[in-house]
């Protein structure tokens, strides 16, 4: 009997020792919290921009390809890369030796046709005079008239043939600039044979840009972001050649036909840009930012601070503190009642005994309103039928506070006046990927917020 009594005392001592050790460990963890353990940042005012990024290629707003209108051999070239040319200026001349021979032949054919026509006209005139005196039959008169019409058609054909050759000599053999502009590309040399532009083998001899003081960027935008792009929207971009300079532009056109590559759907957006200083050249790659939204004088905090969770606290402690912080707008009595319901729900779901398997699911269910005692659950925050008419329970108030808020909430951790860890739930707005706007918490301006824990 005595042995059993002694064994019982020893067991009790061991349990008490273990409990004291656990308590002292947790207490020590909280007691060891110090400003020197953390890196802090301050919530501060600034300008926040949200952007859609893309890339594209610079090109002239208007460019023209110059092709030959006849086949021939290049005799002279009068323009080169980057030359400024005027409308009507001769760029290339083709060899015309064969054309000049053809012109002489066509002129001879025209002379023959003219002589034949003149003879036919004289014959018809004579027959008309004789027919009036009854000396020529009607058939002979009509026959001479028909001959005259044929000779007239032959003359017209000869005139047209000569006109074609003269046009080739005076116009097509001289390839001229169709616009005022600058030569971007040149693909012709003396002695080269060219073919007329209507041929499938034809290539552009020159590419002319009308005005390089105005440029455009053809940028690809993902289908997920295209809804954020509007005509006239402000754009800024950089090019590798002038990485220290930022250029501005605006959206000119959004092309509606998509481009699909490897199952990724993109849309082409044409951006207008000024190039008065001439530093933007065709073909350069532009890194583009479409400005979606600009927030002036916004209260901002680094995104890392919104992701921070204390390593010195367990998952249950963190979730309870975050839950309690979300009740900040309630009265003290309602807050205490809501926390009591939370603790009761935690105990009822046996989270204390099975933390490794049910902590996340149980507490998440409670916070979301699906578990016992949670909003919408049996006896929970959403069960307003249990409240008397004209009254609101603490759980009802908590549910109302949550339901009425349309702004996303996140936690910010700090040290209170006693140096203990504390958390504040804040509304978050737009983000640029590095900083996020804090909404409805102007009192946080200048406050020291935990960014991260210092590495040992």
Tab-separated table of C-alpha atoms in Angstrom:
chain	number	residue	atom	x	y	z
A	1	UNK	CA	0.000	0.000	0.000
A	2	UNK	CA	2.844	2.276	0.907
A	3	UNK	CA	4.597	1.477	-2.374
A	4	UNK	CA	1.495	2.435	-4.342
A	5	UNK	CA	1.226	5.676	-2.371
A	6	UNK	CA	4.873	6.531	-3.071
A	7	UNK	CA	4.458	5.685	-6.771
A	8	UNK	CA	1.454	7.982	-6.965
A	9	UNK	CA	3.387	10.844	-5.386
A	10	UNK	CA	6.274	10.354	-7.808
A	11	UNK	CA	3.898	10.339	-10.786
A	12	UNK	CA	2.277	13.545	-9.573
A	13	UNK	CA	5.696	15.153	-9.123
A	14	UNK	CA	6.734	14.131	-12.634
A	15	UNK	CA	3.518	15.517	-14.147
A	16	UNK	CA	3.886	18.751	-12.191
A	17	UNK	CA	7.520	19.032	-13.250
A	18	UNK	CA	6.619	18.517	-16.891
A	19	UNK	CA	3.862	21.098	-16.650
A	20	UNK	CA	6.204	23.592	-14.985
A	21	UNK	CA	8.841	22.936	-17.641
A	22	UNK	CA	6.320	23.506	-20.440
A	23	UNK	CA	5.014	26.640	-18.763
A	24	UNK	CA	8.473	27.977	-18.141
A	25	UNK	CA	9.438	27.269	-21.764
A	26	UNK	CA	6.461	29.165	-23.119
A	27	UNK	CA	6.884	31.932	-20.602
A	28	UNK	CA	10.547	32.113	-21.487
A	29	UNK	CA	9.722	32.378	-25.172
A	30	UNK	CA	7.439	35.317	-24.553
A	31	UNK	CA	9.753	36.858	-22.016
A	32	UNK	CA	12.665	36.745	-24.417
A	33	UNK	CA	10.868	39.005	-26.912
A	34	UNK	CA	13.026	42.059	-27.454
A	35	UNK	CA	13.280	44.853	-29.982
A	36	UNK	CA	16.721	43.592	-30.836
A	37	UNK	CA	15.154	40.360	-32.122
A	38	UNK	CA	13.319	42.090	-34.981
A	39	UNK	CA	13.722	44.350	-37.959
A	40	UNK	CA	11.129	47.110	-38.089
A	41	UNK	CA	9.665	49.349	-40.741
A	42	UNK	CA	7.309	52.304	-40.465
A	43	UNK	CA	4.037	52.769	-42.276
A	44	UNK	CA	4.520	55.920	-44.322
A	45	UNK	CA	2.773	58.058	-46.903
A	46	UNK	CA	3.699	57.872	-50.550
A	47	UNK	CA	2.556	57.371	-54.110
A	48	UNK	CA	1.571	53.878	-55.190
A	49	UNK	CA	1.282	52.762	-58.780
A	50	UNK	CA	-0.082	49.487	-60.036
A	51	UNK	CA	1.145	48.477	-63.460
A	52	UNK	CA	0.924	45.772	-66.119
A	53	UNK	CA	4.318	44.898	-67.554
A	54	UNK	CA	5.050	43.821	-71.092
A	55	UNK	CA	7.608	44.192	-73.851
A	56	UNK	CA	7.473	45.100	-77.500
A	57	UNK	CA	9.393	46.316	-80.510
A	58	UNK	CA	9.729	49.919	-81.660
A	59	UNK	CA	8.755	50.732	-85.228
A	60	UNK	CA	7.954	53.851	-87.269
A	61	UNK	CA	4.334	54.917	-87.227
A	62	UNK	CA	4.293	54.820	-91.030
A	63	UNK	CA	6.693	53.076	-93.415
A	64	UNK	CA	6.587	52.394	-97.164
A	65	UNK	CA	8.192	49.631	-99.199
A	66	UNK	CA	9.488	50.772	-102.585
A	67	UNK	CA	9.274	48.165	-105.391
A	68	UNK	CA	10.079	48.324	-109.075
A	69	UNK	CA	7.191	48.677	-111.525
A	70	UNK	CA	9.135	46.993	-114.328
A	71	UNK	CA	11.817	44.365	-114.711
A	72	UNK	CA	15.325	45.393	-115.629
A	73	UNK	CA	18.949	45.778	-114.635
A	74	UNK	CA	19.951	48.433	-112.104
A	75	UNK	CA	22.177	51.076	-113.670
A	76	UNK	CA	22.474	53.646	-110.862
A	77	UNK	CA	21.526	53.901	-107.164
A	78	UNK	CA	21.126	57.374	-105.675
A	79	UNK	CA	20.183	56.636	-102.022
A	80	UNK	CA	21.679	54.719	-99.117
A	81	UNK	CA	20.836	53.810	-95.517
A	82	UNK	CA	19.646	56.702	-93.315
A	83	UNK	CA	19.463	59.131	-96.252
A	84	UNK	CA	16.685	61.683	-96.107
A	85	UNK	CA	14.701	61.710	-99.348
A	86	UNK	CA	11.964	63.877	-100.817
A	87	UNK	CA	8.813	62.804	-102.583
A	88	UNK	CA	9.558	62.305	-106.315
A	89	UNK	CA	13.311	62.046	-105.794
A	90	UNK	CA	14.995	59.453	-108.048
A	91	UNK	CA	16.315	56.517	-106.016
A	92	UNK	CA	17.281	54.055	-108.771
A	93	UNK	CA	17.543	54.084	-112.558
A	94	UNK	CA	17.277	50.955	-114.683
A	95	UNK	CA	19.065	50.257	-117.931
A	96	UNK	CA	16.938	51.438	-120.891
A	97	UNK	CA	18.927	50.233	-123.918
A	98	UNK	CA	16.303	47.657	-124.926
A	99	UNK	CA	13.484	50.082	-124.186
A	100	UNK	CA	14.977	52.690	-126.491
A	101	UNK	CA	15.123	50.104	-129.292
A	102	UNK	CA	11.546	49.101	-128.578
A	103	UNK	CA	10.587	52.765	-128.639
A	104	UNK	CA	12.060	53.184	-132.143
A	105	UNK	CA	10.261	50.058	-133.347
A	106	UNK	CA	7.007	51.237	-131.828
A	107	UNK	CA	7.468	54.648	-133.420
A	108	UNK	CA	7.956	52.975	-136.830
A	109	UNK	CA	4.823	50.896	-136.324
A	110	UNK	CA	2.979	54.069	-135.429
A	111	UNK	CA	4.205	55.824	-138.570
A	112	UNK	CA	3.025	52.903	-140.740
A	113	UNK	CA	-0.342	52.858	-139.021
A	114	UNK	CA	-0.672	56.587	-139.472
A	115	UNK	CA	0.130	56.341	-143.192
A	116	UNK	CA	-2.360	53.492	-143.695
A	117	UNK	CA	-5.010	55.466	-141.866
A	118	UNK	CA	-4.385	58.566	-143.956
A	119	UNK	CA	-4.689	56.495	-147.163
A	120	UNK	CA	-7.896	54.855	-145.972
A	121	UNK	CA	-9.330	58.240	-145.037
A	122	UNK	CA	-8.535	59.615	-148.503
A	123	UNK	CA	-10.090	56.570	-150.187
A	124	UNK	CA	-13.260	56.910	-148.139
A	125	UNK	CA	-13.471	60.623	-148.917
A	126	UNK	CA	-13.180	59.954	-152.672
A	127	UNK	CA	-15.808	57.176	-152.547
A	128	UNK	CA	-18.151	59.471	-150.666
A	129	UNK	CA	-17.849	62.110	-153.427
A	130	UNK	CA	-18.408	59.552	-156.178
A	131	UNK	CA	-21.304	57.953	-154.333
A	132	UNK	CA	-23.034	61.323	-154.196
A	133	UNK	CA	-22.900	61.384	-158.029
A	134	UNK	CA	-24.036	57.760	-158.312
A	135	UNK	CA	-20.717	56.601	-159.673
A	136	UNK	CA	-19.858	54.222	-156.740
A	137	UNK	CA	-22.061	51.526	-155.352
A	138	UNK	CA	-23.221	51.605	-151.759
A	139	UNK	CA	-21.229	48.430	-151.085
A	140	UNK	CA	-17.963	50.053	-152.184
A	141	UNK	CA	-18.711	53.063	-150.002
A	142	UNK	CA	-19.344	50.916	-146.926
A	143	UNK	CA	-16.310	48.788	-147.665
A	144	UNK	CA	-14.062	51.864	-147.744
A	145	UNK	CA	-15.655	53.061	-144.497
A	146	UNK	CA	-14.910	49.729	-142.812
A	147	UNK	CA	-11.317	49.828	-144.009
A	148	UNK	CA	-10.980	53.320	-142.534
A	149	UNK	CA	-12.301	52.121	-139.143
A	150	UNK	CA	-9.835	49.219	-139.123
A	151	UNK	CA	-6.906	51.497	-139.954
A	152	UNK	CA	-8.035	53.890	-137.232
A	153	UNK	CA	-8.052	51.075	-134.650
A	154	UNK	CA	-4.610	49.954	-135.795
A	155	UNK	CA	-3.334	53.508	-135.424
A	156	UNK	CA	-4.782	53.757	-131.907
A	157	UNK	CA	-3.103	50.462	-130.938
A	158	UNK	CA	0.252	51.670	-132.250
A	159	UNK	CA	-0.122	54.920	-130.325
A	160	UNK	CA	-0.849	52.971	-127.095
A	161	UNK	CA	2.117	50.660	-127.613
A	162	UNK	CA	4.419	53.643	-128.021
A	163	UNK	CA	2.864	55.311	-124.961
A	164	UNK	CA	3.599	52.215	-122.843
A	165	UNK	CA	7.244	52.210	-123.838
A	166	UNK	CA	7.558	55.952	-123.246
A	167	UNK	CA	5.991	55.541	-119.805
A	168	UNK	CA	8.495	52.833	-118.952
A	169	UNK	CA	11.340	55.018	-120.202
A	170	UNK	CA	10.230	58.225	-118.488
A	171	UNK	CA	8.688	56.847	-115.290
A	172	UNK	CA	9.232	53.164	-114.498
A	173	UNK	CA	12.895	53.132	-115.458
A	174	UNK	CA	13.344	55.803	-112.803
A	175	UNK	CA	12.287	54.475	-109.404
A	176	UNK	CA	11.271	57.472	-107.304
A	177	UNK	CA	10.473	58.031	-103.643
A	178	UNK	CA	6.695	58.038	-103.023
A	179	UNK	CA	7.011	60.066	-99.776
A	180	UNK	CA	9.217	62.437	-97.835
A	181	UNK	CA	11.119	60.261	-95.393
A	182	UNK	CA	14.281	58.470	-94.377
A	183	UNK	CA	15.786	55.275	-95.790
A	184	UNK	CA	15.545	52.492	-93.199
A	185	UNK	CA	16.467	49.567	-95.438
A	186	UNK	CA	18.201	49.254	-98.808
A	187	UNK	CA	18.246	46.025	-100.791
A	188	UNK	CA	19.488	47.044	-104.228
A	189	UNK	CA	22.898	47.469	-105.889
A	190	UNK	CA	24.216	48.489	-109.281
A	191	UNK	CA	24.070	45.628	-111.781
A	192	UNK	CA	21.362	43.789	-109.889
A	193	UNK	CA	18.357	42.509	-111.846
A	194	UNK	CA	14.982	43.446	-110.424
A	195	UNK	CA	11.507	42.232	-111.259
A	196	UNK	CA	8.282	44.174	-111.293
A	197	UNK	CA	6.377	44.436	-108.038
A	198	UNK	CA	3.422	42.309	-109.168
A	199	UNK	CA	5.694	39.267	-109.513
A	200	UNK	CA	5.818	36.695	-106.717
A	201	UNK	CA	9.612	36.995	-106.781
A	202	UNK	CA	9.594	40.746	-106.237
A	203	UNK	CA	11.367	42.197	-103.191
A	204	UNK	CA	11.393	45.701	-101.723
A	205	UNK	CA	14.301	47.807	-102.956
A	206	UNK	CA	13.934	50.337	-100.143
A	207	UNK	CA	11.943	50.726	-96.937
A	208	UNK	CA	11.212	54.358	-96.122
A	209	UNK	CA	9.970	55.745	-92.812
A	210	UNK	CA	7.779	58.776	-93.142
A	211	UNK	CA	8.637	60.378	-89.780
A	212	UNK	CA	10.894	59.013	-87.024
A	213	UNK	CA	9.858	61.754	-84.596
A	214	UNK	CA	6.795	59.607	-83.928
A	215	UNK	CA	7.233	55.954	-83.056
A	216	UNK	CA	5.003	53.087	-82.012
A	217	UNK	CA	5.491	49.960	-79.924
A	218	UNK	CA	3.780	46.695	-80.733
A	219	UNK	CA	3.489	45.068	-77.298
A	220	UNK	CA	1.990	41.696	-76.337
A	221	UNK	CA	-0.371	41.661	-73.349
A	222	UNK	CA	-1.586	38.472	-71.685
A	223	UNK	CA	-5.314	37.742	-71.781
A	224	UNK	CA	-5.415	38.004	-67.963
A	225	UNK	CA	-4.209	41.617	-68.111
A	226	UNK	CA	-5.825	42.886	-71.310
A	227	UNK	CA	-8.940	43.938	-69.389
A	228	UNK	CA	-6.812	46.512	-67.543
A	229	UNK	CA	-5.665	48.174	-70.785
A	230	UNK	CA	-7.653	51.079	-72.251
A	231	UNK	CA	-7.144	53.346	-75.261
A	232	UNK	CA	-5.427	56.538	-74.120
A	233	UNK	CA	-3.974	54.893	-70.999
A	234	UNK	CA	-0.603	56.273	-69.868
A	235	UNK	CA	2.445	54.121	-70.545
A	236	UNK	CA	6.106	54.386	-69.659
A	237	UNK	CA	8.939	52.327	-71.094
A	238	UNK	CA	12.685	51.928	-71.261
A	239	UNK	CA	15.100	50.624	-73.870
A	240	UNK	CA	18.417	48.888	-73.255
A	241	UNK	CA	20.338	51.476	-75.275
A	242	UNK	CA	19.247	54.218	-72.828
A	243	UNK	CA	18.567	52.256	-69.660
A	244	UNK	CA	18.814	55.341	-67.469
A	245	UNK	CA	16.030	57.157	-69.281
A	246	UNK	CA	12.301	56.556	-69.003
A	247	UNK	CA	10.089	57.396	-71.958
A	248	UNK	CA	6.369	58.067	-71.913
A	249	UNK	CA	3.601	57.146	-74.302
A	250	UNK	CA	-0.060	56.227	-74.511
A	251	UNK	CA	-2.168	53.333	-75.746
A	252	UNK	CA	-3.256	53.982	-79.323
A	253	UNK	CA	-4.936	50.759	-80.436
A	254	UNK	CA	-5.894	47.418	-78.912
A	255	UNK	CA	-6.053	44.794	-81.636
A	256	UNK	CA	-8.914	42.399	-81.106
A	257	UNK	CA	-7.470	39.402	-82.951
A	258	UNK	CA	-5.500	37.296	-80.411
A	259	UNK	CA	-2.130	35.654	-80.949
A	260	UNK	CA	-1.879	32.160	-79.415
A	261	UNK	CA	1.545	30.654	-78.731
A	262	UNK	CA	1.961	27.412	-76.738
A	263	UNK	CA	-1.647	27.763	-75.493
A	264	UNK	CA	-0.894	31.264	-74.173
A	265	UNK	CA	-3.270	33.902	-75.537
A	266	UNK	CA	-1.890	37.402	-76.055
A	267	UNK	CA	-3.281	40.559	-77.605
A	268	UNK	CA	-1.284	43.176	-79.478
A	269	UNK	CA	-1.424	46.679	-78.055
A	270	UNK	CA	-0.058	49.549	-80.164
A	271	UNK	CA	1.558	52.290	-78.090
A	272	UNK	CA	2.213	55.801	-79.397
A	273	UNK	CA	5.492	57.432	-78.375
A	274	UNK	CA	7.286	60.692	-79.155
A	275	UNK	CA	10.848	60.565	-80.450
A	276	UNK	CA	11.694	64.227	-80.804
A	277	UNK	CA	15.270	63.667	-79.647
A	278	UNK	CA	15.793	60.770	-82.085
A	279	UNK	CA	17.134	58.373	-79.437
A	280	UNK	CA	14.530	55.719	-80.214
A	281	UNK	CA	15.418	53.601	-83.215
A	282	UNK	CA	13.294	51.093	-85.150
A	283	UNK	CA	13.736	47.529	-83.932
A	284	UNK	CA	14.685	48.389	-80.343
A	285	UNK	CA	13.079	46.278	-77.621
A	286	UNK	CA	11.008	48.311	-75.169
A	287	UNK	CA	10.208	47.206	-71.616
A	288	UNK	CA	6.728	48.568	-71.093
A	289	UNK	CA	4.648	49.421	-68.017
A	290	UNK	CA	0.952	50.190	-68.476
A	291	UNK	CA	-0.115	52.363	-65.534
A	292	UNK	CA	-3.354	50.873	-64.173
A	293	UNK	CA	-3.814	53.054	-61.107
A	294	UNK	CA	-2.001	55.796	-59.227
A	295	UNK	CA	-2.687	56.370	-55.514
A	296	UNK	CA	-1.370	59.666	-54.170
A	297	UNK	CA	-0.585	60.188	-50.475
A	298	UNK	CA	-1.497	56.592	-49.631
A	299	UNK	CA	-0.461	54.942	-46.355
A	300	UNK	CA	1.958	52.207	-47.419
A	301	UNK	CA	3.672	49.247	-45.824
A	302	UNK	CA	6.048	46.657	-47.239
A	303	UNK	CA	4.430	43.396	-48.307
A	304	UNK	CA	6.878	41.370	-46.189
A	305	UNK	CA	5.359	42.874	-43.044
A	306	UNK	CA	1.911	41.613	-44.061
A	307	UNK	CA	3.287	38.090	-44.484
A	308	UNK	CA	5.158	37.960	-41.173
A	309	UNK	CA	4.135	35.498	-38.408
A	310	UNK	CA	5.982	35.186	-35.074
A	311	UNK	CA	8.037	32.008	-34.758
A	312	UNK	CA	7.871	32.230	-30.950
A	313	UNK	CA	4.121	31.544	-30.954
A	314	UNK	CA	2.274	28.375	-31.821
A	315	UNK	CA	-0.309	28.153	-34.574
A	316	UNK	CA	-3.206	28.216	-32.079
A	317	UNK	CA	-1.841	31.274	-30.302
A	318	UNK	CA	-1.338	33.127	-33.577
A	319	UNK	CA	-4.830	32.316	-34.809
A	320	UNK	CA	-6.415	33.324	-31.509
A	321	UNK	CA	-4.556	36.647	-31.459
A	322	UNK	CA	-5.491	37.318	-35.073
A	323	UNK	CA	-9.105	36.418	-34.317
A	324	UNK	CA	-9.124	38.722	-31.292
A	325	UNK	CA	-7.610	41.535	-33.340
A	326	UNK	CA	-10.460	41.157	-35.815
A	327	UNK	CA	-12.901	41.986	-32.999
A	328	UNK	CA	-11.343	45.398	-32.358
A	329	UNK	CA	-14.479	47.299	-33.427
A	330	UNK	CA	-16.692	45.515	-30.865
A	331	UNK	CA	-17.401	46.653	-27.332
A	332	UNK	CA	-15.369	45.069	-24.550
A	333	UNK	CA	-18.317	42.938	-23.408
A	334	UNK	CA	-19.038	41.712	-26.932
A	335	UNK	CA	-15.356	41.028	-27.497
A	336	UNK	CA	-15.070	38.956	-24.316
A	337	UNK	CA	-18.186	37.010	-25.202
A	338	UNK	CA	-16.930	36.334	-28.725
A	339	UNK	CA	-13.573	35.118	-27.402
A	340	UNK	CA	-15.347	32.904	-24.903
A	341	UNK	CA	-17.352	31.323	-27.719
A	342	UNK	CA	-14.124	30.886	-29.704
A	343	UNK	CA	-12.411	29.124	-26.790
A	344	UNK	CA	-15.460	26.969	-26.192
A	345	UNK	CA	-15.533	25.942	-29.848
A	346	UNK	CA	-11.843	25.160	-29.689
A	347	UNK	CA	-12.335	22.956	-26.678
A	348	UNK	CA	-15.435	21.286	-28.156
A	349	UNK	CA	-13.587	20.242	-31.303
A	350	UNK	CA	-10.847	18.702	-29.146
A	351	UNK	CA	-8.138	20.759	-30.866
A	352	UNK	CA	-6.070	20.780	-27.690
A	353	UNK	CA	-5.605	16.986	-27.877
A	354	UNK	CA	-5.190	16.663	-31.668
A	355	UNK	CA	-3.391	19.852	-32.669
A	356	UNK	CA	-1.220	18.125	-35.268
A	357	UNK	CA	-4.187	16.870	-37.314
A	358	UNK	CA	-7.043	19.251	-36.657
A	359	UNK	CA	-5.592	22.629	-35.733
A	360	UNK	CA	-5.759	24.062	-39.206
A	361	UNK	CA	-9.060	22.534	-40.287
A	362	UNK	CA	-10.853	23.134	-36.988
A	363	UNK	CA	-9.799	26.724	-36.474
A	364	UNK	CA	-10.205	27.567	-40.151
A	365	UNK	CA	-13.737	26.212	-39.966
A	366	UNK	CA	-14.446	28.335	-36.910
A	367	UNK	CA	-12.989	31.487	-38.429
A	368	UNK	CA	-14.832	30.899	-41.693
A	369	UNK	CA	-18.102	30.148	-39.959
A	370	UNK	CA	-18.439	26.423	-40.633
A	371	UNK	CA	-17.613	24.894	-37.245
A	372	UNK	CA	-19.480	24.572	-33.986
A	373	UNK	CA	-19.808	27.980	-32.424
A	374	UNK	CA	-18.583	29.722	-35.574
A	375	UNK	CA	-20.610	32.019	-37.809
A	376	UNK	CA	-23.343	29.990	-39.415
A	377	UNK	CA	-22.667	26.916	-37.255
A	378	UNK	CA	-24.895	25.432	-34.541
A	379	UNK	CA	-25.213	28.032	-31.829
A	380	UNK	CA	-22.599	30.074	-33.637
A	381	UNK	CA	-22.232	33.675	-34.773
A	382	UNK	CA	-24.687	33.265	-37.604
A	383	UNK	CA	-27.453	31.707	-35.456
A	384	UNK	CA	-29.372	34.919	-34.867
A	385	UNK	CA	-32.572	33.053	-34.063
A	386	UNK	CA	-31.249	32.504	-30.518
A	387	UNK	CA	-31.049	36.244	-29.847
A	388	UNK	CA	-34.027	37.992	-28.337
A	389	UNK	CA	-35.947	40.441	-30.471
A	390	UNK	CA	-34.295	43.860	-30.572
A	391	UNK	CA	-31.021	42.553	-29.104
A	392	UNK	CA	-27.738	41.376	-30.636
A	393	UNK	CA	-25.455	38.807	-29.083
A	394	UNK	CA	-21.671	39.125	-29.066
A	395	UNK	CA	-21.440	36.495	-31.776
A	396	UNK	CA	-24.003	38.399	-33.884
A	397	UNK	CA	-21.934	41.555	-33.532
A	398	UNK	CA	-18.793	39.728	-34.619
A	399	UNK	CA	-20.569	38.323	-37.654
A	400	UNK	CA	-21.964	41.725	-38.559
A	401	UNK	CA	-18.553	43.337	-38.259
A	402	UNK	CA	-17.115	40.712	-40.586
A	403	UNK	CA	-19.963	40.765	-43.088
A	404	UNK	CA	-20.080	44.563	-43.354
A	405	UNK	CA	-16.419	44.799	-44.338
A	406	UNK	CA	-15.734	44.502	-48.039
A	407	UNK	CA	-12.044	45.323	-47.702
A	408	UNK	CA	-9.569	42.444	-47.445
A	409	UNK	CA	-7.925	42.222	-44.020
A	410	UNK	CA	-4.384	41.247	-43.123
A	411	UNK	CA	-2.355	41.150	-39.927
A	412	UNK	CA	0.434	43.530	-38.903
A	413	UNK	CA	2.558	42.557	-35.886
A	414	UNK	CA	4.234	45.011	-33.523
A	415	UNK	CA	5.457	45.323	-29.940
A	416	UNK	CA	3.087	47.020	-27.510
A	417	UNK	CA	4.075	49.484	-24.816
A	418	UNK	CA	5.166	46.604	-22.577
A	419	UNK	CA	7.337	45.058	-25.273
A	420	UNK	CA	4.969	42.179	-25.901
A	421	UNK	CA	3.913	40.865	-29.304
A	422	UNK	CA	0.620	42.348	-30.525
A	423	UNK	CA	-1.265	42.194	-33.783
A	424	UNK	CA	-3.513	44.602	-35.659
A	425	UNK	CA	-5.911	43.669	-38.476
A	426	UNK	CA	-5.870	46.262	-41.256
A	427	UNK	CA	-7.632	46.688	-44.552
A	428	UNK	CA	-5.415	46.363	-47.594
A	429	UNK	CA	-5.861	47.903	-51.033
A	430	UNK	CA	-3.735	48.121	-54.131
A	431	UNK	CA	-0.199	46.776	-54.317
A	432	UNK	CA	2.751	47.311	-56.644
A	433	UNK	CA	4.311	43.981	-55.687
A	434	UNK	CA	6.602	45.488	-53.049
A	435	UNK	CA	4.295	47.781	-51.065
A	436	UNK	CA	0.604	47.664	-50.211
A	437	UNK	CA	-1.856	50.431	-49.381
A	438	UNK	CA	-3.328	50.325	-45.862
A	439	UNK	CA	-6.965	51.415	-45.735
A	440	UNK	CA	-8.822	52.866	-42.750
A	441	UNK	CA	-5.852	52.857	-40.359
A	442	UNK	CA	-4.426	56.370	-40.502
A	443	UNK	CA	-3.255	56.095	-36.891
A	444	UNK	CA	-0.608	53.584	-38.033
A	445	UNK	CA	1.390	56.278	-39.824
A	446	UNK	CA	4.904	56.318	-38.401
A	447	UNK	CA	4.270	53.282	-36.207
A	448	UNK	CA	7.055	50.678	-35.917
A	449	UNK	CA	5.863	47.418	-37.492
A	450	UNK	CA	7.719	44.124	-37.444
A	451	UNK	CA	9.179	43.331	-40.856
A	452	UNK	CA	11.036	40.134	-40.011
A	453	UNK	CA	13.003	38.393	-37.307
A	454	UNK	CA	16.758	38.881	-37.264
A	455	UNK	CA	18.816	35.882	-38.210
A	456	UNK	CA	20.923	34.534	-35.375
